[in-house]
């Protein structure tokens, strides 16, 4: 019996380890039942033709671990340990996917799905060089537990970069490196809740992904309508929102830019009420017709928390984001970040600092902007050719556009039909939260960053066929 | 005036950007006050000797961003934006430092400070190769939003590794890659709170760092005494703890191993009451006298959550940890992890999978074990020579040992005196939570992993001098 249960490979060293492991797994999977009495060390050694010491050591090890019970005078028996329970269900798809896109969907780069960049453009060679340099030049002390806000060098580079490119005014002391924008929103949610602020204004239409994320953090959402000038600040002021989440540079999904007058109304609201503006600068690097509009945070660093990430410019899988907070929130965000994870991985932070410092990030943005612009133009051309009844809205920016459809079209049904044939548009009505049935024109949010002009053309042709059907 | 305020460098391109940036920062730092009326575009262009288009574009950009107000017929004025508030305080040291060590201290590798490995031993070349391989072989889709639990390849490698080395029985489906052990504890705390379980038993003595961390997550702590056999399960059963956090392989700080009988009592408690055991396997790879005792989780995967990290074997700055949970907690931990950050950075996860697969992690552990063992021996030798009145307790394992001091010695005062001369021992009384004044013998927790035998010898000599003083 024991020779079958315990197959030893005499050509390999470590007979004790082999015996220990074999007995452990026989107990673990139930082949050796609880209560089974084991042979004496002498007998088992004889049967397996190993020295007695091997068996003695294995029994001792397994007794110390709790697999065997050794009772003086009563020999050694198998302890009661349940076998590893077999998985009783098919694991469902875990939640995943971009915050700026459909909630809880798969992350496949389906044609026309918004929120995903072209992952083939990830600058592998440049990133490898930056990482190598970071690894080579890091001091030993950099590998220790560090500042929970992130590597000081990256926070300094990032504050400079965001000042230069986004006109942000960030003090590295108030800048946090986060695990993507998702963690930044989570930290802010926790700090708001701590201050008793549980109601947050969100743009309507807005991102279903963000809505799900904030709700998961225990916040109650108040939809605030977006018009051609961006968020309706009057409606916000009339609500009981303790904070507001806005996308001023390129509203998601409509693509409108928050108008200058609205910017000041919004800042006035925050100053007057002591409430917080959260600026989600999610794709502001991508503007194709002119310089991007500088961020709101730069106008009033004491009123605005600023959130960004490399998800659109490099890749979402980097999980590298940032959060700049007003000085009076610094301590509570720091405590939350330390409680969350004591800070993020340092080597990729230093590599990103290298990439910023050597201009590699700027180069990558320039390359992506060119490609995105061509793809946007291709998508718009295809729409003109195949969907002349539809209208494209929003400024020339970002990684998606909004296709407004003739009144009466059921955009949810159209998107569902498109999904069935492998496309990924998001119906505009899914982006709306407000009064039901959803107000406003039907439409589709279409991503164009991840696919070639030909793929986009063919996708639009398919869409037109579905609309005619 | 304007020429001084706006210094343009005519040798560089991008005069519009230069003018925009210069005006923005003049407004931002208060040199251009709110309400100031700007010259007409024609006049400013003449004064700066640039084309009028440059000024028009700059004014338009800054108006769109909200820095300037352009009123038809009323010219362009500076909008009200407060200058960046000057930092009004000296930033205090952020919380940092190992969970298994003093809470909230700096992370300097002070001689004798427990919880920190030798960062000079980080295998830079091997890690570089693993990272390069991961970067080269990753598919584009790997760079997308992924499974919040972590890269499937790493979870599979890790489950195999922990099965082989720690006798854990982990299903990759129930294994989460976390931002260090800190995030693993945070996720568990959130899930426990969700189930209304807010009271957690902790070992006494135990880690002040862990205590602070769990408290920050809203858990109430119940100290449970540790004796020579480890946690007193009878005392735990008599408490109202909804869960318990244990270090069975090498208790922190005492260094005792949880006895076989206690292991079964503990599992019985969990099975009988439906409560959760959290196993913190924090330095189990380092045992110097024999094979490490296998983990508790392998005995009962349905009762035990398992936490580990690379912090001791590679470096804490990697922030790479893991959490294995019983099947019935899988869904709630998954929801928490997705809410926390949608998952961690993928490239270092793939690199760690490479390192595990090619045996590099095992090699690193073997190298570290040899070095640690020599350092431990050196520390013990120095203690015998210079502190013959003290006693070393705990098994030959880990990165620290406990020095028991003669009754009557004030270990807090001794540790404070040692800190003043640059040493980092932690007083045993700081590790105790129980009845005040602290019960038990005075002592010091001494780390030895990060320093050479000579440094350790000299540190112990200093300590002896302080004890005699």
Tab-separated table of C-alpha atoms in Angstrom, chain A residues 52-387:
chain	number	residue	atom	x	y	z
A	52	UNK	CA	14.608	5.108	9.218
A	53	UNK	CA	15.863	8.669	9.716
A	54	UNK	CA	14.053	9.713	6.561
A	55	UNK	CA	10.716	8.511	7.928
A	56	UNK	CA	11.365	9.939	11.407
A	57	UNK	CA	12.078	13.354	9.938
A	58	UNK	CA	9.040	13.276	7.665
A	59	UNK	CA	6.746	12.293	10.549
A	60	UNK	CA	8.197	15.044	12.723
A	61	UNK	CA	7.764	17.666	10.043
A	62	UNK	CA	4.174	16.692	9.365
A	63	UNK	CA	3.389	16.549	13.047
A	64	UNK	CA	4.791	20.045	13.556
A	65	UNK	CA	2.641	21.278	10.715
A	66	UNK	CA	-0.469	19.585	12.060
A	67	UNK	CA	-0.980	16.943	9.369
A	68	UNK	CA	-0.153	14.044	11.695
A	69	UNK	CA	-0.870	13.443	15.335
A	70	UNK	CA	1.936	11.787	17.247
A	71	UNK	CA	0.722	10.446	20.578
A	72	UNK	CA	3.199	8.873	22.924
A	73	UNK	CA	2.447	5.167	23.059
A	74	UNK	CA	-0.400	5.437	20.563
A	75	UNK	CA	1.636	5.751	17.387
A	76	UNK	CA	1.093	8.260	14.614
A	77	UNK	CA	-2.290	8.917	13.058
A	78	UNK	CA	-3.572	11.212	10.332
A	79	UNK	CA	-5.104	14.379	11.765
A	80	UNK	CA	-8.510	15.576	10.682
A	81	UNK	CA	-7.993	17.929	7.759
A	82	UNK	CA	-10.672	18.356	5.142
A	83	UNK	CA	-9.661	17.802	1.539
A	84	UNK	CA	-9.338	20.949	-0.555
A	85	UNK	CA	-12.911	21.705	-1.496
A	86	UNK	CA	-13.436	21.301	-5.211
A	87	UNK	CA	-14.469	24.465	-7.002
A	88	UNK	CA	-18.239	24.245	-7.086
A	89	UNK	CA	-18.942	27.000	-9.552
A	90	UNK	CA	-17.613	28.403	-12.774
A	91	UNK	CA	-15.814	31.602	-11.865
A	92	UNK	CA	-17.812	34.483	-13.329
A	93	UNK	CA	-15.987	37.193	-15.236
A	94	UNK	CA	-14.432	39.479	-12.648
A	95	UNK	CA	-15.337	43.158	-12.929
A	96	UNK	CA	-12.827	44.904	-15.155
A	97	UNK	CA	-12.608	47.493	-17.858
A	98	UNK	CA	-12.047	51.185	-18.212
A	99	UNK	CA	-13.635	53.674	-15.856
A	100	UNK	CA	-14.450	55.748	-18.919
A	101	UNK	CA	-16.486	53.240	-20.763
A	102	UNK	CA	-19.066	50.635	-20.048
A	103	UNK	CA	-19.103	49.269	-16.501
A	104	UNK	CA	-18.167	45.688	-15.835
A	105	UNK	CA	-17.486	44.646	-19.408
A	106	UNK	CA	-14.675	42.583	-20.765
A	107	UNK	CA	-11.528	44.395	-21.756
A	108	UNK	CA	-11.230	43.041	-25.258
A	109	UNK	CA	-10.248	45.756	-27.688
A	110	UNK	CA	-13.489	45.394	-29.616
A	111	UNK	CA	-13.797	47.783	-32.569
A	112	UNK	CA	-15.579	51.014	-31.576
A	113	UNK	CA	-15.417	50.272	-27.839
A	114	UNK	CA	-14.524	53.546	-26.091
A	115	UNK	CA	-11.915	53.989	-23.355
A	116	UNK	CA	-9.133	51.755	-24.633
A	117	UNK	CA	-5.940	53.004	-26.336
A	118	UNK	CA	-4.017	51.120	-29.006
A	119	UNK	CA	-1.944	48.742	-26.916
A	120	UNK	CA	0.296	47.917	-29.873
A	121	UNK	CA	1.618	51.471	-29.541
A	122	UNK	CA	3.005	50.870	-26.037
A	123	UNK	CA	6.630	52.045	-26.348
A	124	UNK	CA	8.229	48.802	-25.183
A	125	UNK	CA	11.811	49.660	-26.109
A	126	UNK	CA	11.705	53.113	-24.576
A	127	UNK	CA	10.020	51.807	-21.424
A	128	UNK	CA	12.594	49.021	-21.126
A	129	UNK	CA	15.429	51.557	-21.269
A	130	UNK	CA	13.741	53.779	-18.682
A	131	UNK	CA	13.145	50.817	-16.370
A	132	UNK	CA	16.728	49.598	-16.741
A	133	UNK	CA	18.064	53.044	-15.953
A	134	UNK	CA	15.804	53.271	-12.912
A	135	UNK	CA	16.895	49.844	-11.706
A	136	UNK	CA	20.557	50.657	-12.242
A	137	UNK	CA	20.512	54.054	-10.570
A	138	UNK	CA	18.125	53.367	-7.682
A	139	UNK	CA	19.837	53.529	-4.322
A	140	UNK	CA	19.382	50.546	-2.018
A	141	UNK	CA	17.343	52.776	0.277
A	142	UNK	CA	14.884	53.401	-2.568
A	143	UNK	CA	13.939	49.714	-2.347
A	144	UNK	CA	12.853	50.077	1.272
A	145	UNK	CA	9.429	51.053	2.544
A	146	UNK	CA	9.104	54.560	1.219
A	147	UNK	CA	6.873	57.574	1.253
A	148	UNK	CA	3.284	56.327	0.797
A	149	UNK	CA	2.727	59.216	-1.621
A	150	UNK	CA	5.237	57.677	-4.031
A	151	UNK	CA	8.868	58.208	-4.981
A	152	UNK	CA	9.775	61.877	-4.408
A	153	UNK	CA	11.595	61.968	-7.711
A	154	UNK	CA	8.485	60.991	-9.651
A	155	UNK	CA	6.281	63.432	-7.759
A	156	UNK	CA	8.667	66.247	-8.625
A	157	UNK	CA	8.901	65.275	-12.305
A	158	UNK	CA	5.152	64.849	-12.495
A	159	UNK	CA	4.362	68.196	-10.889
A	160	UNK	CA	6.677	69.824	-13.442
A	161	UNK	CA	5.212	67.920	-16.352
A	162	UNK	CA	1.590	68.616	-15.395
A	163	UNK	CA	2.458	72.263	-14.846
A	164	UNK	CA	4.017	72.485	-18.276
A	165	UNK	CA	1.474	70.464	-20.250
A	166	UNK	CA	-1.762	70.902	-18.305
A	167	UNK	CA	-1.082	74.248	-16.560
A	168	UNK	CA	-1.669	72.480	-13.248
A	169	UNK	CA	-0.195	74.015	-10.111
A	170	UNK	CA	0.740	70.999	-8.031
A	171	UNK	CA	3.079	70.874	-5.074
A	172	UNK	CA	4.899	67.509	-5.000
A	173	UNK	CA	4.001	67.427	-1.289
A	174	UNK	CA	0.333	67.240	-2.204
A	175	UNK	CA	0.739	64.877	-5.113
A	176	UNK	CA	0.099	61.140	-4.699
A	177	UNK	CA	1.124	58.378	-7.062
A	178	UNK	CA	-1.787	55.962	-7.172
A	179	UNK	CA	-2.634	52.555	-8.597
A	180	UNK	CA	-4.415	54.059	-11.584
A	181	UNK	CA	-7.089	56.746	-11.450
A	182	UNK	CA	-9.312	54.118	-9.840
A	183	UNK	CA	-7.342	54.246	-6.592
A	184	UNK	CA	-7.298	58.049	-6.692
A	185	UNK	CA	-11.111	58.129	-6.768
A	186	UNK	CA	-11.226	55.522	-4.002
A	187	UNK	CA	-8.931	57.558	-1.743
A	188	UNK	CA	-10.995	60.683	-2.327
A	189	UNK	CA	-14.211	58.770	-1.644
A	190	UNK	CA	-12.828	57.508	1.660
A	191	UNK	CA	-11.725	60.997	2.704
A	192	UNK	CA	-15.084	62.508	1.713
A	193	UNK	CA	-16.947	59.854	3.701
A	194	UNK	CA	-14.728	60.592	6.702
A	195	UNK	CA	-15.810	64.200	6.518
A	196	UNK	CA	-19.452	63.107	6.373
A	197	UNK	CA	-19.677	64.033	2.699
A	198	UNK	CA	-21.449	61.134	1.042
A	199	UNK	CA	-23.255	62.838	-1.831
A	200	UNK	CA	-21.351	63.578	-5.011
A	201	UNK	CA	-22.533	65.404	-8.092
A	202	UNK	CA	-21.671	63.644	-11.340
A	203	UNK	CA	-22.072	64.705	-14.928
A	204	UNK	CA	-25.162	63.468	-16.763
A	205	UNK	CA	-24.511	61.995	-19.277
A	206	UNK	CA	-21.326	60.587	-17.796
A	207	UNK	CA	-19.301	57.443	-17.446
A	208	UNK	CA	-21.163	54.328	-16.249
A	209	UNK	CA	-17.803	52.915	-15.091
A	210	UNK	CA	-17.107	55.875	-12.816
A	211	UNK	CA	-20.646	55.719	-11.457
A	212	UNK	CA	-20.254	52.076	-10.476
A	213	UNK	CA	-16.865	52.779	-8.949
A	214	UNK	CA	-18.084	55.681	-6.781
A	215	UNK	CA	-21.161	53.751	-5.703
A	216	UNK	CA	-18.935	50.837	-4.657
A	217	UNK	CA	-17.148	53.318	-2.405
A	218	UNK	CA	-20.360	54.151	-0.603
A	219	UNK	CA	-21.114	57.487	-2.252
A	220	UNK	CA	-24.581	58.591	-3.281
A	221	UNK	CA	-24.645	60.121	-6.759
A	222	UNK	CA	-26.556	63.211	-7.828
A	223	UNK	CA	-26.808	63.560	-11.614
A	224	UNK	CA	-26.163	67.102	-12.877
A	225	UNK	CA	-27.042	67.828	-16.499
A	226	UNK	CA	-24.372	68.616	-19.055
A	227	UNK	CA	-25.229	70.994	-21.900
A	228	UNK	CA	-23.166	72.528	-24.705
A	229	UNK	CA	-21.163	74.548	-22.131
A	230	UNK	CA	-20.507	71.542	-19.900
A	231	UNK	CA	-21.841	70.994	-16.369
A	232	UNK	CA	-24.881	73.077	-15.398
A	233	UNK	CA	-23.443	74.726	-12.284
A	234	UNK	CA	-26.800	76.261	-11.335
A	235	UNK	CA	-28.293	72.774	-11.096
A	236	UNK	CA	-25.300	71.636	-9.053
A	237	UNK	CA	-25.704	74.552	-6.644
A	238	UNK	CA	-29.371	73.680	-6.192
A	239	UNK	CA	-28.467	70.113	-5.198
A	240	UNK	CA	-27.162	68.815	-1.894
A	241	UNK	CA	-23.909	67.509	-3.403
A	242	UNK	CA	-20.901	67.686	-1.059
A	243	UNK	CA	-18.503	67.419	-3.970
A	244	UNK	CA	-18.609	67.198	-7.729
A	245	UNK	CA	-16.717	65.111	-10.257
A	246	UNK	CA	-16.101	66.889	-13.562
A	247	UNK	CA	-14.245	66.304	-16.843
A	248	UNK	CA	-13.656	69.945	-17.879
A	249	UNK	CA	-11.167	69.441	-20.734
A	250	UNK	CA	-13.230	66.941	-22.700
A	251	UNK	CA	-16.429	65.878	-21.056
A	252	UNK	CA	-17.149	62.155	-21.045
A	253	UNK	CA	-18.943	61.213	-23.223
A	254	UNK	CA	-20.256	64.372	-24.926
A	255	UNK	CA	-16.836	65.847	-25.705
A	256	UNK	CA	-17.831	69.395	-24.749
A	257	UNK	CA	-15.315	71.685	-23.048
A	258	UNK	CA	-16.380	73.387	-19.824
A	259	UNK	CA	-16.983	77.014	-20.847
A	260	UNK	CA	-14.951	79.823	-19.229
A	261	UNK	CA	-17.997	81.306	-17.466
A	262	UNK	CA	-18.942	77.895	-16.091
A	263	UNK	CA	-15.404	77.403	-14.828
A	264	UNK	CA	-15.711	80.495	-12.674
A	265	UNK	CA	-19.216	79.651	-11.540
A	266	UNK	CA	-17.979	76.234	-10.494
A	267	UNK	CA	-15.013	77.630	-8.572
A	268	UNK	CA	-17.312	80.196	-6.940
A	269	UNK	CA	-19.646	77.412	-5.853
A	270	UNK	CA	-16.768	75.503	-4.253
A	271	UNK	CA	-15.364	78.604	-2.571
A	272	UNK	CA	-18.740	79.730	-1.269
A	273	UNK	CA	-19.841	76.342	0.049
A	274	UNK	CA	-16.492	74.864	1.058
A	275	UNK	CA	-17.154	71.869	-1.158
A	276	UNK	CA	-14.717	69.927	-3.286
A	277	UNK	CA	-14.274	69.843	-7.045
A	278	UNK	CA	-12.710	66.642	-8.376
A	279	UNK	CA	-11.222	67.156	-11.831
A	280	UNK	CA	-10.901	63.978	-13.858
A	281	UNK	CA	-8.378	64.962	-16.543
A	282	UNK	CA	-8.747	61.560	-18.147
A	283	UNK	CA	-7.735	62.124	-21.787
A	284	UNK	CA	-6.721	65.760	-21.835
A	285	UNK	CA	-3.411	65.057	-23.585
A	286	UNK	CA	-5.304	64.291	-26.748
A	287	UNK	CA	-6.584	67.373	-28.518
A	288	UNK	CA	-6.200	67.487	-32.278
A	289	UNK	CA	-7.396	70.893	-33.454
A	290	UNK	CA	-5.572	73.221	-31.007
A	291	UNK	CA	-3.673	73.210	-27.727
A	292	UNK	CA	-5.652	71.419	-25.056
A	293	UNK	CA	-7.431	73.676	-22.603
A	294	UNK	CA	-5.449	73.896	-19.370
A	295	UNK	CA	-6.872	72.178	-16.345
A	296	UNK	CA	-9.232	73.699	-13.807
A	297	UNK	CA	-6.934	72.792	-10.920
A	298	UNK	CA	-4.367	75.384	-11.973
A	299	UNK	CA	-6.943	78.128	-11.470
A	300	UNK	CA	-7.620	77.182	-7.851
A	301	UNK	CA	-5.342	74.551	-6.319
A	302	UNK	CA	-7.058	75.020	-2.958
A	303	UNK	CA	-10.467	74.027	-4.335
A	304	UNK	CA	-9.758	71.266	-6.835
A	305	UNK	CA	-8.502	67.688	-6.505
A	306	UNK	CA	-6.818	66.606	-9.710
A	307	UNK	CA	-6.845	63.024	-11.088
A	308	UNK	CA	-4.943	61.588	-14.039
A	309	UNK	CA	-3.191	58.427	-15.235
A	310	UNK	CA	-1.021	56.924	-17.961
A	311	UNK	CA	-3.847	54.570	-18.973
A	312	UNK	CA	-4.617	56.371	-22.224
A	313	UNK	CA	-1.069	57.476	-23.134
A	314	UNK	CA	0.807	54.282	-22.219
A	315	UNK	CA	-1.462	51.440	-21.130
A	316	UNK	CA	-4.140	50.747	-18.514
A	317	UNK	CA	-2.230	47.668	-17.311
A	318	UNK	CA	0.499	49.949	-15.917
A	319	UNK	CA	-1.971	50.957	-13.197
A	320	UNK	CA	-0.091	54.221	-12.762
A	321	UNK	CA	-2.103	57.263	-11.820
A	322	UNK	CA	-1.883	60.398	-9.733
A	323	UNK	CA	-3.922	62.519	-7.420
A	324	UNK	CA	-3.170	66.127	-6.488
A	325	UNK	CA	-5.137	67.426	-3.521
A	326	UNK	CA	-5.759	70.807	-1.902
A	327	UNK	CA	-3.378	71.421	1.016
A	328	UNK	CA	-6.058	70.899	3.652
A	329	UNK	CA	-6.807	67.379	2.420
A	330	UNK	CA	-3.176	66.316	2.323
A	331	UNK	CA	-3.032	64.694	5.757
A	332	UNK	CA	-6.244	62.702	5.430
A	333	UNK	CA	-5.384	61.453	1.937
A	334	UNK	CA	-1.934	60.481	3.197
A	335	UNK	CA	-3.457	58.469	6.021
A	336	UNK	CA	-5.828	56.747	3.575
A	337	UNK	CA	-3.036	55.942	1.122
A	338	UNK	CA	-0.850	54.504	3.891
A	339	UNK	CA	-3.758	52.408	5.136
A	340	UNK	CA	-4.520	51.233	1.596
A	341	UNK	CA	-1.084	49.865	0.741
A	342	UNK	CA	1.803	51.843	2.336
A	343	UNK	CA	2.527	53.182	-1.184
A	344	UNK	CA	2.944	51.674	-4.638
A	345	UNK	CA	5.814	49.786	-6.334
A	346	UNK	CA	8.878	51.994	-6.514
A	347	UNK	CA	10.792	50.740	-9.570
A	348	UNK	CA	8.140	51.540	-12.158
A	349	UNK	CA	7.636	54.894	-10.462
A	350	UNK	CA	11.317	55.670	-10.943
A	351	UNK	CA	11.126	54.387	-14.517
A	352	UNK	CA	8.216	56.712	-15.232
A	353	UNK	CA	10.223	59.589	-13.736
A	354	UNK	CA	13.015	58.681	-16.173
A	355	UNK	CA	10.587	58.596	-19.094
A	356	UNK	CA	9.244	62.031	-18.168
A	357	UNK	CA	12.715	63.474	-17.646
A	358	UNK	CA	14.144	62.264	-20.942
A	359	UNK	CA	11.162	63.458	-22.966
A	360	UNK	CA	10.069	59.932	-23.835
A	361	UNK	CA	6.557	60.504	-22.516
A	362	UNK	CA	6.179	63.633	-24.664
A	363	UNK	CA	7.404	61.720	-27.700
A	364	UNK	CA	4.903	58.951	-27.046
A	365	UNK	CA	2.097	61.497	-26.756
A	366	UNK	CA	3.088	63.146	-30.032
A	367	UNK	CA	3.137	59.787	-31.793
A	368	UNK	CA	-0.239	58.785	-30.324
A	369	UNK	CA	-1.811	62.142	-31.151
A	370	UNK	CA	-0.879	61.774	-34.822
A	371	UNK	CA	-2.249	58.250	-35.021
A	372	UNK	CA	-5.406	59.088	-33.075
A	373	UNK	CA	-6.111	62.100	-35.206
A	374	UNK	CA	-5.834	60.041	-38.395
A	375	UNK	CA	-8.157	57.442	-36.912
A	376	UNK	CA	-10.647	60.040	-35.777
A	377	UNK	CA	-10.660	61.556	-39.264
A	378	UNK	CA	-11.128	58.106	-40.777
A	379	UNK	CA	-14.042	57.356	-38.465
A	380	UNK	CA	-15.694	60.683	-39.233
A	381	UNK	CA	-15.190	60.130	-42.971
A	382	UNK	CA	-16.756	56.697	-42.738
A	383	UNK	CA	-19.689	58.115	-40.789
A	384	UNK	CA	-20.267	60.775	-43.451
A	385	UNK	CA	-20.237	58.124	-46.156
A	386	UNK	CA	-22.310	55.434	-44.479
A	387	UNK	CA	-24.378	57.200	-41.823
